[in-house]
PDB file of C-alpha atoms in Angstrom:
ATOM      1  CA  LYS A   1     -24.937  12.087  21.854  1.00 62.00           C
ATOM      2  CA  ALA A   2     -24.875  14.805  19.220  1.00 77.00           C
ATOM      3  CA  GLY A   3     -21.739  15.212  17.158  1.00 93.00           C
ATOM      4  CA  VAL A   4     -19.965  18.362  16.053  1.00 97.00           C
ATOM      5  CA  THR A   5     -22.380  20.788  14.422  1.00 97.00           C
ATOM      6  CA  GLN A   6     -21.217  23.322  11.883  1.00 98.00           C
ATOM      7  CA  THR A   7     -23.388  26.023  10.384  1.00 97.00           C
ATOM      8  CA  PRO A   8     -24.075  26.940   7.721  1.00 97.00           C
ATOM      9  CA  ARG A   9     -23.304  23.930   5.517  1.00 97.00           C
ATOM     10  CA  TYR A  10     -22.893  26.015   2.380  1.00 97.00           C
ATOM     11  CA  LEU A  11     -22.033  29.636   1.732  1.00 97.00           C
ATOM     12  CA  ILE A  12     -21.468  31.706  -1.379  1.00 98.00           C
ATOM     13  CA  LYS A  13     -19.748  35.041  -0.900  1.00 98.00           C
ATOM     14  CA  THR A  14     -18.273  37.721  -3.120  1.00 98.00           C
ATOM     15  CA  ARG A  15     -14.620  38.741  -3.117  1.00 98.00           C
ATOM     16  CA  GLY A  16     -13.956  41.420  -0.524  1.00 98.00           C
ATOM     17  CA  GLN A  17     -16.799  40.390   1.757  1.00 98.00           C
ATOM     18  CA  GLN A  18     -16.365  38.827   5.156  1.00 98.00           C
ATOM     19  CA  VAL A  19     -17.857  35.619   6.509  1.00 98.00           C
ATOM     20  CA  THR A  20     -18.473  34.037   9.910  1.00 98.00           C
ATOM     21  CA  LEU A  21     -18.695  30.290  10.399  1.00 98.00           C
ATOM     22  CA  SER A  22     -19.987  28.593  13.516  1.00 98.00           C
ATOM     23  CA  CYS A  23     -19.084  25.374  15.306  1.00 98.00           C
ATOM     24  CA  SER A  24     -20.770  23.692  18.269  1.00 98.00           C
ATOM     25  CA  PRO A  25     -18.540  20.967  19.732  1.00 97.00           C
ATOM     26  CA  ILE A  26     -19.658  17.675  21.187  1.00 96.00           C
ATOM     27  CA  SER A  27     -21.337  18.218  24.533  1.00 95.00           C
ATOM     28  CA  GLY A  28     -18.684  18.341  27.259  1.00 93.00           C
ATOM     29  CA  HIS A  29     -15.850  18.976  24.823  1.00 94.00           C
ATOM     30  CA  ARG A  30     -13.965  22.159  25.499  1.00 94.00           C
ATOM     31  CA  SER A  31     -11.307  22.296  22.787  1.00 94.00           C
ATOM     32  CA  VAL A  32     -12.203  23.385  19.266  1.00 96.00           C
ATOM     33  CA  SER A  33      -9.847  23.402  16.280  1.00 96.00           C
ATOM     34  CA  TRP A  34     -10.411  24.698  12.778  1.00 98.00           C
ATOM     35  CA  TYR A  35      -9.005  23.320   9.518  1.00 98.00           C
ATOM     36  CA  GLN A  36      -9.168  24.375   5.904  1.00 98.00           C
ATOM     37  CA  GLN A  37      -9.481  21.625   3.290  1.00 97.00           C
ATOM     38  CA  THR A  38      -8.725  22.294  -0.381  1.00 96.00           C
ATOM     39  CA  PRO A  39      -7.863  19.927  -3.242  1.00 93.00           C
ATOM     40  CA  GLY A  40      -4.480  21.595  -3.703  1.00 90.00           C
ATOM     41  CA  GLN A  41      -3.295  22.078  -0.118  1.00 92.00           C
ATOM     42  CA  GLY A  42      -5.191  19.312   1.645  1.00 94.00           C
ATOM     43  CA  LEU A  43      -6.095  19.693   5.298  1.00 97.00           C
ATOM     44  CA  GLN A  44      -4.364  22.605   6.986  1.00 97.00           C
ATOM     45  CA  PHE A  45      -4.607  23.696  10.619  1.00 96.00           C
ATOM     46  CA  LEU A  46      -5.976  27.167  11.213  1.00 97.00           C
ATOM     47  CA  PHE A  47      -6.190  27.526  15.002  1.00 95.00           C
ATOM     48  CA  GLU A  48      -7.283  25.903  18.247  1.00 94.00           C
ATOM     49  CA  TYR A  49      -9.287  27.347  21.105  1.00 95.00           C
ATOM     50  CA  PHE A  50      -9.615  26.128  24.664  1.00 94.00           C
ATOM     51  CA  SER A  51     -11.271  27.996  27.521  1.00 93.00           C
ATOM     52  CA  GLU A  52     -11.925  30.954  25.245  1.00 95.00           C
ATOM     53  CA  THR A  53      -8.187  31.298  24.514  1.00 94.00           C
ATOM     54  CA  GLN A  54      -6.323  30.608  21.317  1.00 94.00           C
ATOM     55  CA  ARG A  55      -3.776  27.899  22.138  1.00 91.00           C
ATOM     56  CA  ASN A  56      -2.293  27.152  18.739  1.00 88.00           C
ATOM     57  CA  LYS A  57      -2.217  28.943  15.424  1.00 92.00           C
ATOM     58  CA  GLY A  58      -1.396  27.791  11.905  1.00 94.00           C
ATOM     59  CA  ASN A  59       0.256  29.687   9.077  1.00 94.00           C
ATOM     60  CA  PHE A  60      -2.663  31.691   7.776  1.00 96.00           C
ATOM     61  CA  PRO A  61      -2.887  35.457   7.270  1.00 96.00           C
ATOM     62  CA  GLY A  62      -4.491  37.703   9.847  1.00 96.00           C
ATOM     63  CA  ARG A  63      -7.669  37.814   7.756  1.00 97.00           C
ATOM     64  CA  PHE A  64      -8.501  34.504   9.415  1.00 98.00           C
ATOM     65  CA  SER A  65      -9.543  34.857  13.010  1.00 97.00           C
ATOM     66  CA  GLY A  66     -11.594  32.991  15.545  1.00 97.00           C
ATOM     67  CA  ARG A  67     -13.026  33.051  18.981  1.00 97.00           C
ATOM     68  CA  GLN A  68     -14.579  30.735  21.517  1.00 98.00           C
ATOM     69  CA  PHE A  69     -17.447  31.436  23.843  1.00 97.00           C
ATOM     70  CA  SER A  70     -17.943  30.348  27.440  1.00 96.00           C
ATOM     71  CA  ASN A  71     -20.193  27.486  26.299  1.00 95.00           C
ATOM     72  CA  SER A  72     -17.280  26.196  24.099  1.00 96.00           C
ATOM     73  CA  ARG A  73     -19.007  27.128  20.851  1.00 98.00           C
ATOM     74  CA  SER A  74     -16.586  28.664  18.395  1.00 98.00           C
ATOM     75  CA  GLU A  75     -16.740  30.966  15.431  1.00 98.00           C
ATOM     76  CA  MET A  76     -14.199  31.705  12.763  1.00 98.00           C
ATOM     77  CA  ASN A  77     -14.190  34.815  10.655  1.00 98.00           C
ATOM     78  CA  VAL A  78     -12.563  35.489   7.324  1.00 98.00           C
ATOM     79  CA  SER A  79     -12.372  39.109   6.239  1.00 96.00           C
ATOM     80  CA  THR A  80     -11.701  40.556   2.797  1.00 97.00           C
ATOM     81  CA  LEU A  81     -12.435  37.267   1.087  1.00 98.00           C
ATOM     82  CA  GLU A  82     -10.262  36.122  -1.800  1.00 98.00           C
ATOM     83  CA  LEU A  83     -11.045  33.543  -4.467  1.00 97.00           C
ATOM     84  CA  GLY A  84      -8.415  31.271  -2.916  1.00 97.00           C
ATOM     85  CA  ASP A  85     -10.375  31.141   0.330  1.00 98.00           C
ATOM     86  CA  SER A  86     -12.888  28.837  -1.358  1.00 98.00           C
ATOM     87  CA  ALA A  87     -12.634  25.635   0.657  1.00 98.00           C
ATOM     88  CA  LEU A  88     -14.270  23.252   3.046  1.00 98.00           C
ATOM     89  CA  TYR A  89     -13.797  24.591   6.566  1.00 98.00           C
ATOM     90  CA  LEU A  90     -13.809  21.889   9.193  1.00 98.00           C
ATOM     91  CA  CYS A  91     -14.182  22.143  12.918  1.00 97.00           C
ATOM     92  CA  ALA A  92     -12.772  19.467  15.238  1.00 96.00           C
ATOM     93  CA  SER A  93     -13.837  18.912  18.822  1.00 95.00           C
ATOM     94  CA  SER A  94     -11.679  17.440  21.592  1.00 92.00           C
ATOM     95  CA  LEU A  95     -12.504  16.760  25.205  1.00 90.00           C
ATOM     96  CA  SER A  96      -9.845  19.069  26.539  1.00 84.00           C
ATOM     97  CA  ALA A  97      -6.547  20.732  25.768  1.00 78.00           C
ATOM     98  CA  GLY A  98      -3.926  18.059  25.385  1.00 74.00           C
ATOM     99  CA  VAL A  99      -6.498  15.328  24.734  1.00 70.00           C
ATOM    100  CA  THR A 100      -5.625  14.604  21.164  1.00 75.00           C
ATOM    101  CA  GLU A 101      -8.601  12.481  20.050  1.00 89.00           C
ATOM    102  CA  ALA A 102     -10.449  14.817  17.712  1.00 93.00           C
ATOM    103  CA  PHE A 103     -13.842  14.519  16.076  1.00 95.00           C
ATOM    104  CA  PHE A 104     -14.758  16.505  13.000  1.00 97.00           C
ATOM    105  CA  GLY A 105     -17.977  18.116  11.910  1.00 97.00           C
ATOM    106  CA  GLN A 106     -19.324  17.918   8.361  1.00 97.00           C
ATOM    107  CA  GLY A 107     -17.801  21.239   7.477  1.00 97.00           C
ATOM    108  CA  THR A 108     -18.917  24.465   5.854  1.00 98.00           C
ATOM    109  CA  ARG A 109     -18.382  24.661   2.102  1.00 97.00           C
ATOM    110  CA  LEU A 110     -17.406  28.272   1.312  1.00 98.00           C
ATOM    111  CA  THR A 111     -17.371  29.430  -2.282  1.00 98.00           C
ATOM    112  CA  VAL A 112     -15.965  32.859  -3.066  1.00 98.00           C
ATOM    113  CA  VAL A 113     -17.005  34.313  -6.434  1.00 97.00           C
TER     114      VAL A 113
ATOM    115  CA  GLN B   1       8.011  21.405   4.305  1.00 67.00           C
ATOM    116  CA  GLN B   2       5.512  18.594   4.361  1.00 77.00           C
ATOM    117  CA  GLN B   3       5.551  17.085   7.835  1.00 92.00           C
ATOM    118  CA  VAL B   4       3.609  13.938   6.920  1.00 97.00           C
ATOM    119  CA  LYS B   5       3.944  12.211   3.542  1.00 97.00           C
ATOM    120  CA  GLN B   6       1.284   9.739   2.448  1.00 98.00           C
ATOM    121  CA  SER B   7       1.229   7.175  -0.355  1.00 96.00           C
ATOM    122  CA  PRO B   8      -0.234   6.037  -2.628  1.00 97.00           C
ATOM    123  CA  GLN B   9      -2.421   8.867  -3.857  1.00 97.00           C
ATOM    124  CA  SER B  10      -5.008   6.371  -5.079  1.00 98.00           C
ATOM    125  CA  LEU B  11      -5.577   2.664  -4.617  1.00 97.00           C
ATOM    126  CA  ILE B  12      -7.804   0.115  -6.285  1.00 98.00           C
ATOM    127  CA  VAL B  13      -8.428  -3.144  -4.438  1.00 98.00           C
ATOM    128  CA  GLN B  14     -10.732  -6.075  -5.130  1.00 98.00           C
ATOM    129  CA  LYS B  15     -13.401  -6.931  -2.608  1.00 98.00           C
ATOM    130  CA  GLY B  16     -11.939  -9.162   0.067  1.00 98.00           C
ATOM    131  CA  GLY B  17      -8.405  -7.935  -0.544  1.00 98.00           C
ATOM    132  CA  ILE B  18      -6.044  -6.049   1.735  1.00 98.00           C
ATOM    133  CA  SER B  19      -5.675  -2.294   1.362  1.00 98.00           C
ATOM    134  CA  ILE B  20      -2.386  -0.803   2.557  1.00 98.00           C
ATOM    135  CA  ILE B  21      -1.702   2.910   2.923  1.00 98.00           C
ATOM    136  CA  ASN B  22       1.637   4.256   4.085  1.00 98.00           C
ATOM    137  CA  CYS B  23       2.740   7.407   5.845  1.00 98.00           C
ATOM    138  CA  ALA B  24       6.085   8.825   6.876  1.00 98.00           C
ATOM    139  CA  TYR B  25       6.751  11.691   9.244  1.00 97.00           C
ATOM    140  CA  GLU B  26       9.640  14.003   9.941  1.00 93.00           C
ATOM    141  CA  ASN B  27       9.196  15.345  13.443  1.00 93.00           C
ATOM    142  CA  THR B  28      10.341  12.906  16.124  1.00 93.00           C
ATOM    143  CA  ALA B  29       8.339  14.892  18.677  1.00 92.00           C
ATOM    144  CA  PHE B  30       5.102  13.571  17.169  1.00 93.00           C
ATOM    145  CA  ASP B  31       3.532  11.028  19.465  1.00 91.00           C
ATOM    146  CA  TYR B  32      -0.047  10.553  18.345  1.00 93.00           C
ATOM    147  CA  PHE B  33      -0.895   9.137  14.926  1.00 95.00           C
ATOM    148  CA  PRO B  34      -4.560   8.855  13.890  1.00 95.00           C
ATOM    149  CA  TRP B  35      -6.152   7.717  10.682  1.00 98.00           C
ATOM    150  CA  TYR B  36      -9.291   9.363   9.347  1.00 98.00           C
ATOM    151  CA  GLN B  37     -11.825   8.200   6.762  1.00 98.00           C
ATOM    152  CA  GLN B  38     -13.686  10.745   4.698  1.00 97.00           C
ATOM    153  CA  PHE B  39     -16.647  10.174   2.401  1.00 97.00           C
ATOM    154  CA  PRO B  40     -17.651  12.794  -0.193  1.00 94.00           C
ATOM    155  CA  GLY B  41     -19.547  15.654   1.382  1.00 90.00           C
ATOM    156  CA  LYS B  42     -18.682  14.544   4.923  1.00 93.00           C
ATOM    157  CA  GLY B  43     -16.098  15.515   7.481  1.00 96.00           C
ATOM    158  CA  PRO B  44     -13.220  13.148   8.343  1.00 97.00           C
ATOM    159  CA  ALA B  45     -14.186  10.403  10.784  1.00 96.00           C
ATOM    160  CA  LEU B  46     -11.651   9.040  13.261  1.00 95.00           C
ATOM    161  CA  LEU B  47     -10.926   5.393  12.436  1.00 96.00           C
ATOM    162  CA  ILE B  48      -8.073   4.291  14.634  1.00 96.00           C
ATOM    163  CA  ALA B  49      -5.033   5.861  16.291  1.00 95.00           C
ATOM    164  CA  ILE B  50      -1.728   4.773  17.769  1.00 95.00           C
ATOM    165  CA  ARG B  51       0.990   6.092  20.033  1.00 92.00           C
ATOM    166  CA  PRO B  52       4.699   5.234  19.567  1.00 90.00           C
ATOM    167  CA  ASP B  53       4.892   2.952  22.597  1.00 91.00           C
ATOM    168  CA  VAL B  54       3.239   0.129  20.621  1.00 93.00           C
ATOM    169  CA  SER B  55       4.128  -1.263  17.194  1.00 95.00           C
ATOM    170  CA  GLU B  56       0.666  -2.385  16.182  1.00 96.00           C
ATOM    171  CA  LYS B  57      -2.950  -1.697  17.008  1.00 97.00           C
ATOM    172  CA  LYS B  58      -5.937  -3.544  15.640  1.00 97.00           C
ATOM    173  CA  GLU B  59      -9.603  -2.603  15.674  1.00 96.00           C
ATOM    174  CA  GLY B  60     -11.831  -4.914  13.703  1.00 96.00           C
ATOM    175  CA  ARG B  61     -10.645  -5.010  10.093  1.00 97.00           C
ATOM    176  CA  PHE B  62      -8.369  -1.989  10.585  1.00 97.00           C
ATOM    177  CA  THR B  63      -4.756  -2.306  11.772  1.00 97.00           C
ATOM    178  CA  ILE B  64      -2.082   0.343  12.257  1.00 97.00           C
ATOM    179  CA  SER B  65       1.541  -0.781  12.032  1.00 96.00           C
ATOM    180  CA  PHE B  66       4.067   1.622  13.498  1.00 96.00           C
ATOM    181  CA  ASN B  67       7.843   1.708  12.964  1.00 95.00           C
ATOM    182  CA  LYS B  68       9.368   4.330  15.227  1.00 94.00           C
ATOM    183  CA  SER B  69      12.952   3.944  14.003  1.00 94.00           C
ATOM    184  CA  ALA B  70      11.892   4.386  10.370  1.00 96.00           C
ATOM    185  CA  LYS B  71       9.387   7.134  11.272  1.00 96.00           C
ATOM    186  CA  GLN B  72       6.711   5.335   9.307  1.00 97.00           C
ATOM    187  CA  PHE B  73       3.241   4.035   9.978  1.00 97.00           C
ATOM    188  CA  SER B  74       0.678   2.314   7.842  1.00 98.00           C
ATOM    189  CA  LEU B  75      -2.997   1.418   7.742  1.00 98.00           C
ATOM    190  CA  HIS B  76      -4.058  -2.070   6.726  1.00 98.00           C
ATOM    191  CA  ILE B  77      -7.696  -2.734   5.857  1.00 98.00           C
ATOM    192  CA  MET B  78      -8.359  -6.458   5.842  1.00 98.00           C
ATOM    193  CA  ASP B  79     -11.200  -8.014   3.837  1.00 98.00           C
ATOM    194  CA  SER B  80     -11.785  -4.698   2.062  1.00 98.00           C
ATOM    195  CA  GLN B  81     -15.426  -3.981   1.177  1.00 98.00           C
ATOM    196  CA  PRO B  82     -17.014  -1.629  -1.373  1.00 97.00           C
ATOM    197  CA  GLY B  83     -18.322   0.389   1.583  1.00 97.00           C
ATOM    198  CA  ASP B  84     -14.706   1.126   2.515  1.00 98.00           C
ATOM    199  CA  SER B  85     -14.338   3.183  -0.679  1.00 98.00           C
ATOM    200  CA  ALA B  86     -13.408   6.609   0.646  1.00 98.00           C
ATOM    201  CA  THR B  87     -10.447   8.919   1.095  1.00 98.00           C
ATOM    202  CA  TYR B  88      -8.128   8.052   3.967  1.00 98.00           C
ATOM    203  CA  PHE B  89      -5.894  10.533   5.740  1.00 98.00           C
ATOM    204  CA  CYS B  90      -3.062   9.856   8.141  1.00 98.00           C
ATOM    205  CA  ALA B  91      -2.116  12.537  10.622  1.00 97.00           C
ATOM    206  CA  ALA B  92       0.370  13.257  13.370  1.00 95.00           C
ATOM    207  CA  CYS B  93       0.635  15.618  16.287  1.00 92.00           C
ATOM    208  CA  ARG B  94       2.556  16.259  19.450  1.00 88.00           C
ATOM    209  CA  ASP B  95       0.938  15.360  22.709  1.00 75.00           C
ATOM    210  CA  ASN B  96      -0.742  18.311  24.406  1.00 76.00           C
ATOM    211  CA  PHE B  97      -0.914  20.135  21.079  1.00 79.00           C
ATOM    212  CA  ASN B  98      -4.217  19.632  19.290  1.00 83.00           C
ATOM    213  CA  LYS B  99      -2.578  20.650  16.009  1.00 90.00           C
ATOM    214  CA  PHE B 100      -2.678  17.878  13.438  1.00 94.00           C
ATOM    215  CA  TYR B 101      -0.439  17.609  10.404  1.00 95.00           C
ATOM    216  CA  PHE B 102      -2.278  15.635   7.758  1.00 97.00           C
ATOM    217  CA  GLY B 103      -1.043  13.510   4.890  1.00 97.00           C
ATOM    218  CA  SER B 104      -2.294  14.352   1.414  1.00 97.00           C
ATOM    219  CA  GLY B 105      -4.885  11.571   1.394  1.00 97.00           C
ATOM    220  CA  THR B 106      -5.398   8.250  -0.386  1.00 98.00           C
ATOM    221  CA  LYS B 107      -8.492   7.644  -2.455  1.00 98.00           C
ATOM    222  CA  LEU B 108      -9.436   3.997  -2.029  1.00 98.00           C
ATOM    223  CA  ASN B 109     -11.737   2.256  -4.492  1.00 98.00           C
ATOM    224  CA  VAL B 110     -12.813  -1.263  -3.570  1.00 98.00           C
ATOM    225  CA  LYS B 111     -14.165  -3.079  -6.613  1.00 97.00           C
ATOM    226  CA  PRO B 112     -17.055  -5.527  -6.062  1.00 94.00           C
TER     227      PRO B 112
END
């Protein structure tokens, strides 16, 4: 059974640009959450999607957005990139909304220069 | 406000020893407490989790102890091995809310 797949694994972007990251959850899983991991702030919740709807949202500016498709795949977008957005972005897959067991992908390492 | 506090920040243990990592939480509405293991360049991997209706859960060499009245929980790694060297994160969330609050992480180094 394939795990959570995140693409791309690495990205280098320039300040002011925008970026889109992709996450394919475990087959049959319908809830996808996104987290930002940095050395200074640790792991912080961005948002969660279930059935193409955002269920929960963390304390990030509106430059961070996401969506989920009918096949449960999810994308997150960061617009007007800042140097501080450099981080490992992790996607977590859960069977359903309210099923708390979550499995993480390997992440996308975003570097903003 | 940090919802989950984790200690120590780093830990060095001899092979065969017991590694103990502690976490404390604030929100009494939390009712699911997982531990994750993360190796460099990898995403966190779910190790073991507990709910507040039990005080202890054991899976192989890994045990979670849970103290609801003190709002604390801990991970014990018995017979620690060099392959256990990784960063460990505790987390907490409310049931029906897939929104985890993570501790700051403990970097474990098991010496051969």
